[in-house]
Amino acid sequence: MMELLLELFLFAMVVWFQIFGFLLIIGNIIGNSSKPAKEFALWTLYQFKRPLWFIRNIWK
């Protein structure tokens, strides 16, 4: 049960970061944002390609 909760929490965190990064990208298109925000947004887009990557690594 605890493992399931941890996995759900990590998954929710990943999804939240993806949404946050996507909003940053939209913000960059609308207005000129700072360089770290752009880098973070690109990093989160990269996470879309492998959303459950670190969850799988934890269980190894």
mmCIF file of N, CA and C in Angstrom:
data_model
loop_
_atom_site.group_PDB
_atom_site.id
_atom_site.type_symbol
_atom_site.label_atom_id
_atom_site.label_comp_id
_atom_site.label_asym_id
_atom_site.label_seq_id
_atom_site.Cartn_x
_atom_site.Cartn_y
_atom_site.Cartn_z
ATOM 1 N N MET A 1 0.837 -1.204 0.000
ATOM 2 C CA MET A 1 0.000 0.000 0.000
ATOM 3 C C MET A 1 0.879 1.264 0.000
ATOM 4 N N MET A 2 1.910 1.232 0.838
ATOM 5 C CA MET A 2 2.805 2.399 0.919
ATOM 6 C C MET A 2 3.527 2.631 -0.403
ATOM 7 N N GLU A 3 3.939 1.542 -1.049
ATOM 8 C CA GLU A 3 4.633 1.668 -2.335
ATOM 9 C C GLU A 3 3.711 2.290 -3.381
ATOM 10 N N LEU A 4 2.443 1.885 -3.361
ATOM 11 C CA LEU A 4 1.474 2.431 -4.315
ATOM 12 C C LEU A 4 1.291 3.928 -4.104
ATOM 13 N N LEU A 5 1.187 4.327 -2.844
ATOM 14 C CA LEU A 5 1.031 5.752 -2.531
ATOM 15 C C LEU A 5 2.237 6.551 -2.985
ATOM 16 N N LEU A 6 3.436 5.995 -2.759
ATOM 17 C CA LEU A 6 4.654 6.676 -3.178
ATOM 18 C C LEU A 6 4.695 6.819 -4.697
ATOM 19 N N GLU A 7 4.313 5.743 -5.383
ATOM 20 C CA GLU A 7 4.316 5.790 -6.844
ATOM 21 C C GLU A 7 3.312 6.816 -7.371
ATOM 22 N N LEU A 8 2.136 6.855 -6.769
ATOM 23 C CA LEU A 8 1.128 7.840 -7.176
ATOM 24 C C LEU A 8 1.612 9.261 -6.905
ATOM 25 N N PHE A 9 2.275 9.458 -5.764
ATOM 26 C CA PHE A 9 2.796 10.783 -5.418
ATOM 27 C C PHE A 9 3.852 11.222 -6.421
ATOM 28 N N LEU A 10 4.781 10.312 -6.759
ATOM 29 C CA LEU A 10 5.835 10.643 -7.718
ATOM 30 C C LEU A 10 5.242 10.923 -9.095
ATOM 31 N N PHE A 11 4.251 10.131 -9.487
ATOM 32 C CA PHE A 11 3.601 10.338 -10.775
ATOM 33 C C PHE A 11 2.911 11.699 -10.816
ATOM 34 N N ALA A 12 2.229 12.052 -9.725
ATOM 35 C CA ALA A 12 1.555 13.354 -9.641
ATOM 36 C C ALA A 12 2.569 14.488 -9.726
ATOM 37 N N MET A 13 3.737 14.291 -9.080
ATOM 38 C CA MET A 13 4.792 15.297 -9.138
ATOM 39 C C MET A 13 5.274 15.498 -10.570
ATOM 40 N N VAL A 14 5.497 14.384 -11.280
ATOM 41 C CA VAL A 14 5.966 14.458 -12.671
ATOM 42 C C VAL A 14 4.938 15.188 -13.525
ATOM 43 N N VAL A 15 3.673 14.827 -13.375
ATOM 44 C CA VAL A 15 2.612 15.463 -14.159
ATOM 45 C C VAL A 15 2.552 16.951 -13.854
ATOM 46 N N TRP A 16 2.679 17.300 -12.555
ATOM 47 C CA TRP A 16 2.626 18.712 -12.177
ATOM 48 C C TRP A 16 3.775 19.490 -12.804
ATOM 49 N N PHE A 17 4.983 18.907 -12.784
ATOM 50 C CA PHE A 17 6.134 19.580 -13.393
ATOM 51 C C PHE A 17 5.942 19.747 -14.893
ATOM 52 N N GLN A 18 5.336 18.739 -15.538
ATOM 53 C CA GLN A 18 5.091 18.830 -16.969
ATOM 54 C C GLN A 18 4.112 19.957 -17.274
ATOM 55 N N ILE A 19 3.047 20.046 -16.489
ATOM 56 C CA ILE A 19 2.055 21.118 -16.692
ATOM 57 C C ILE A 19 2.704 22.478 -16.445
ATOM 58 N N PHE A 20 3.517 22.564 -15.358
ATOM 59 C CA PHE A 20 4.193 23.811 -15.012
ATOM 60 C C PHE A 20 5.143 24.246 -16.129
ATOM 61 N N GLY A 21 5.899 23.279 -16.661
ATOM 62 C CA GLY A 21 6.816 23.578 -17.763
ATOM 63 C C GLY A 21 6.085 24.012 -19.011
ATOM 64 N N PHE A 22 4.953 23.361 -19.285
ATOM 65 C CA PHE A 22 4.158 23.714 -20.455
ATOM 66 C C PHE A 22 3.624 25.134 -20.325
ATOM 67 N N LEU A 23 3.187 25.502 -19.103
ATOM 68 C CA LEU A 23 2.716 26.873 -18.866
ATOM 69 C C LEU A 23 3.856 27.873 -19.041
ATOM 70 N N LEU A 24 5.074 27.485 -18.622
ATOM 71 C CA LEU A 24 6.227 28.370 -18.812
ATOM 72 C C LEU A 24 6.514 28.582 -20.293
ATOM 73 N N ILE A 25 6.377 27.507 -21.087
ATOM 74 C CA ILE A 25 6.607 27.629 -22.532
ATOM 75 C C ILE A 25 5.577 28.572 -23.150
ATOM 76 N N ILE A 26 4.307 28.431 -22.753
ATOM 77 C CA ILE A 26 3.260 29.323 -23.249
ATOM 78 C C ILE A 26 3.573 30.768 -22.837
ATOM 79 N N GLY A 27 4.054 30.918 -21.575
ATOM 80 C CA GLY A 27 4.443 32.241 -21.095
ATOM 81 C C GLY A 27 5.590 32.827 -21.900
ATOM 82 N N ASN A 28 6.524 31.979 -22.317
ATOM 83 C CA ASN A 28 7.644 32.445 -23.128
ATOM 84 C C ASN A 28 7.191 32.889 -24.508
ATOM 85 N N ILE A 29 6.168 32.222 -25.042
ATOM 86 C CA ILE A 29 5.647 32.599 -26.363
ATOM 87 C C ILE A 29 4.942 33.949 -26.265
ATOM 88 N N ILE A 30 4.155 34.131 -25.198
ATOM 89 C CA ILE A 30 3.379 35.362 -25.040
ATOM 90 C C ILE A 30 4.303 36.546 -24.718
ATOM 91 N N GLY A 31 5.138 36.370 -23.702
ATOM 92 C CA GLY A 31 6.039 37.450 -23.297
ATOM 93 C C GLY A 31 7.464 36.949 -23.201
ATOM 94 N N ASN A 32 8.407 37.845 -23.021
ATOM 95 C CA ASN A 32 9.803 37.434 -22.929
ATOM 96 C C ASN A 32 10.132 37.090 -21.480
ATOM 97 N N SER A 33 10.344 35.791 -21.235
ATOM 98 C CA SER A 33 10.664 35.335 -19.894
ATOM 99 C C SER A 33 12.170 35.223 -19.714
ATOM 100 N N SER A 34 12.579 34.928 -18.485
ATOM 101 C CA SER A 34 14.008 34.824 -18.182
ATOM 102 C C SER A 34 14.602 33.543 -18.768
ATOM 103 N N LYS A 35 15.923 33.538 -18.907
ATOM 104 C CA LYS A 35 16.613 32.383 -19.481
ATOM 105 C C LYS A 35 16.430 31.109 -18.640
ATOM 106 N N PRO A 36 16.562 31.154 -17.292
ATOM 107 C CA PRO A 36 16.353 29.925 -16.515
ATOM 108 C C PRO A 36 14.963 29.339 -16.689
ATOM 109 N N ALA A 37 13.956 30.201 -16.837
ATOM 110 C CA ALA A 37 12.586 29.716 -17.044
ATOM 111 C C ALA A 37 12.486 28.976 -18.366
ATOM 112 N N LYS A 38 13.142 29.494 -19.400
ATOM 113 C CA LYS A 38 13.131 28.839 -20.706
ATOM 114 C C LYS A 38 13.827 27.486 -20.635
ATOM 115 N N GLU A 39 14.971 27.450 -19.937
ATOM 116 C CA GLU A 39 15.701 26.193 -19.796
ATOM 117 C C GLU A 39 14.879 25.171 -19.025
ATOM 118 N N PHE A 40 14.203 25.618 -17.973
ATOM 119 C CA PHE A 40 13.357 24.722 -17.179
ATOM 120 C C PHE A 40 12.193 24.201 -18.018
ATOM 121 N N ALA A 41 11.621 25.079 -18.844
ATOM 122 C CA ALA A 41 10.512 24.679 -19.702
ATOM 123 C C ALA A 41 10.973 23.628 -20.718
ATOM 124 N N LEU A 42 12.154 23.828 -21.293
ATOM 125 C CA LEU A 42 12.688 22.842 -22.228
ATOM 126 C C LEU A 42 12.966 21.520 -21.530
ATOM 127 N N TRP A 43 13.467 21.599 -20.290
ATOM 128 C CA TRP A 43 13.741 20.395 -19.519
ATOM 129 C C TRP A 43 12.454 19.619 -19.252
ATOM 130 N N THR A 44 11.378 20.345 -18.917
ATOM 131 C CA THR A 44 10.108 19.674 -18.646
ATOM 132 C C THR A 44 9.533 19.055 -19.910
ATOM 133 N N LEU A 45 9.732 19.718 -21.060
ATOM 134 C CA LEU A 45 9.286 19.124 -22.322
ATOM 135 C C LEU A 45 10.029 17.822 -22.570
ATOM 136 N N TYR A 46 11.318 17.813 -22.242
ATOM 137 C CA TYR A 46 12.104 16.585 -22.383
ATOM 138 C C TYR A 46 11.550 15.489 -21.481
ATOM 139 N N GLN A 47 11.020 15.873 -20.307
ATOM 140 C CA GLN A 47 10.445 14.891 -19.385
ATOM 141 C C GLN A 47 9.202 14.233 -19.979
ATOM 142 N N PHE A 48 8.512 14.925 -20.880
ATOM 143 C CA PHE A 48 7.331 14.342 -21.524
ATOM 144 C C PHE A 48 7.679 13.040 -22.238
ATOM 145 N N LYS A 49 8.916 12.972 -22.772
ATOM 146 C CA LYS A 49 9.339 11.795 -23.511
ATOM 147 C C LYS A 49 9.512 10.592 -22.601
ATOM 148 N N ARG A 50 9.796 10.835 -21.330
ATOM 149 C CA ARG A 50 10.047 9.736 -20.395
ATOM 150 C C ARG A 50 9.423 10.045 -19.026
ATOM 151 N N PRO A 51 8.098 10.112 -18.952
ATOM 152 C CA PRO A 51 7.423 10.583 -17.736
ATOM 153 C C PRO A 51 7.627 9.686 -16.515
ATOM 154 N N LEU A 52 7.731 8.375 -16.710
ATOM 155 C CA LEU A 52 7.843 7.485 -15.555
ATOM 156 C C LEU A 52 9.259 6.960 -15.377
ATOM 157 N N TRP A 53 10.209 7.661 -15.996
ATOM 158 C CA TRP A 53 11.589 7.206 -15.998
ATOM 159 C C TRP A 53 12.161 7.043 -14.594
ATOM 160 N N PHE A 54 12.027 8.063 -13.759
ATOM 161 C CA PHE A 54 12.665 7.954 -12.437
ATOM 162 C C PHE A 54 11.880 7.069 -11.485
ATOM 163 N N ILE A 55 10.575 6.887 -11.741
ATOM 164 C CA ILE A 55 9.807 5.930 -10.924
ATOM 165 C C ILE A 55 10.329 4.519 -11.185
ATOM 166 N N ARG A 56 10.568 4.203 -12.452
ATOM 167 C CA ARG A 56 11.108 2.890 -12.799
ATOM 168 C C ARG A 56 12.492 2.702 -12.195
ATOM 169 N N ASN A 57 13.280 3.768 -12.135
ATOM 170 C CA ASN A 57 14.620 3.664 -11.560
ATOM 171 C C ASN A 57 14.580 3.406 -10.059
ATOM 172 N N ILE A 58 13.581 3.973 -9.375
ATOM 173 C CA ILE A 58 13.467 3.790 -7.926
ATOM 174 C C ILE A 58 13.192 2.329 -7.592
ATOM 175 N N TRP A 59 12.350 1.680 -8.404
ATOM 176 C CA TRP A 59 11.970 0.293 -8.087
ATOM 177 C C TRP A 59 13.049 -0.717 -8.457
ATOM 178 N N LYS A 60 14.099 -0.288 -9.163
ATOM 179 C CA LYS A 60 15.168 -1.236 -9.531
ATOM 180 C C LYS A 60 16.040 -1.565 -8.335
#
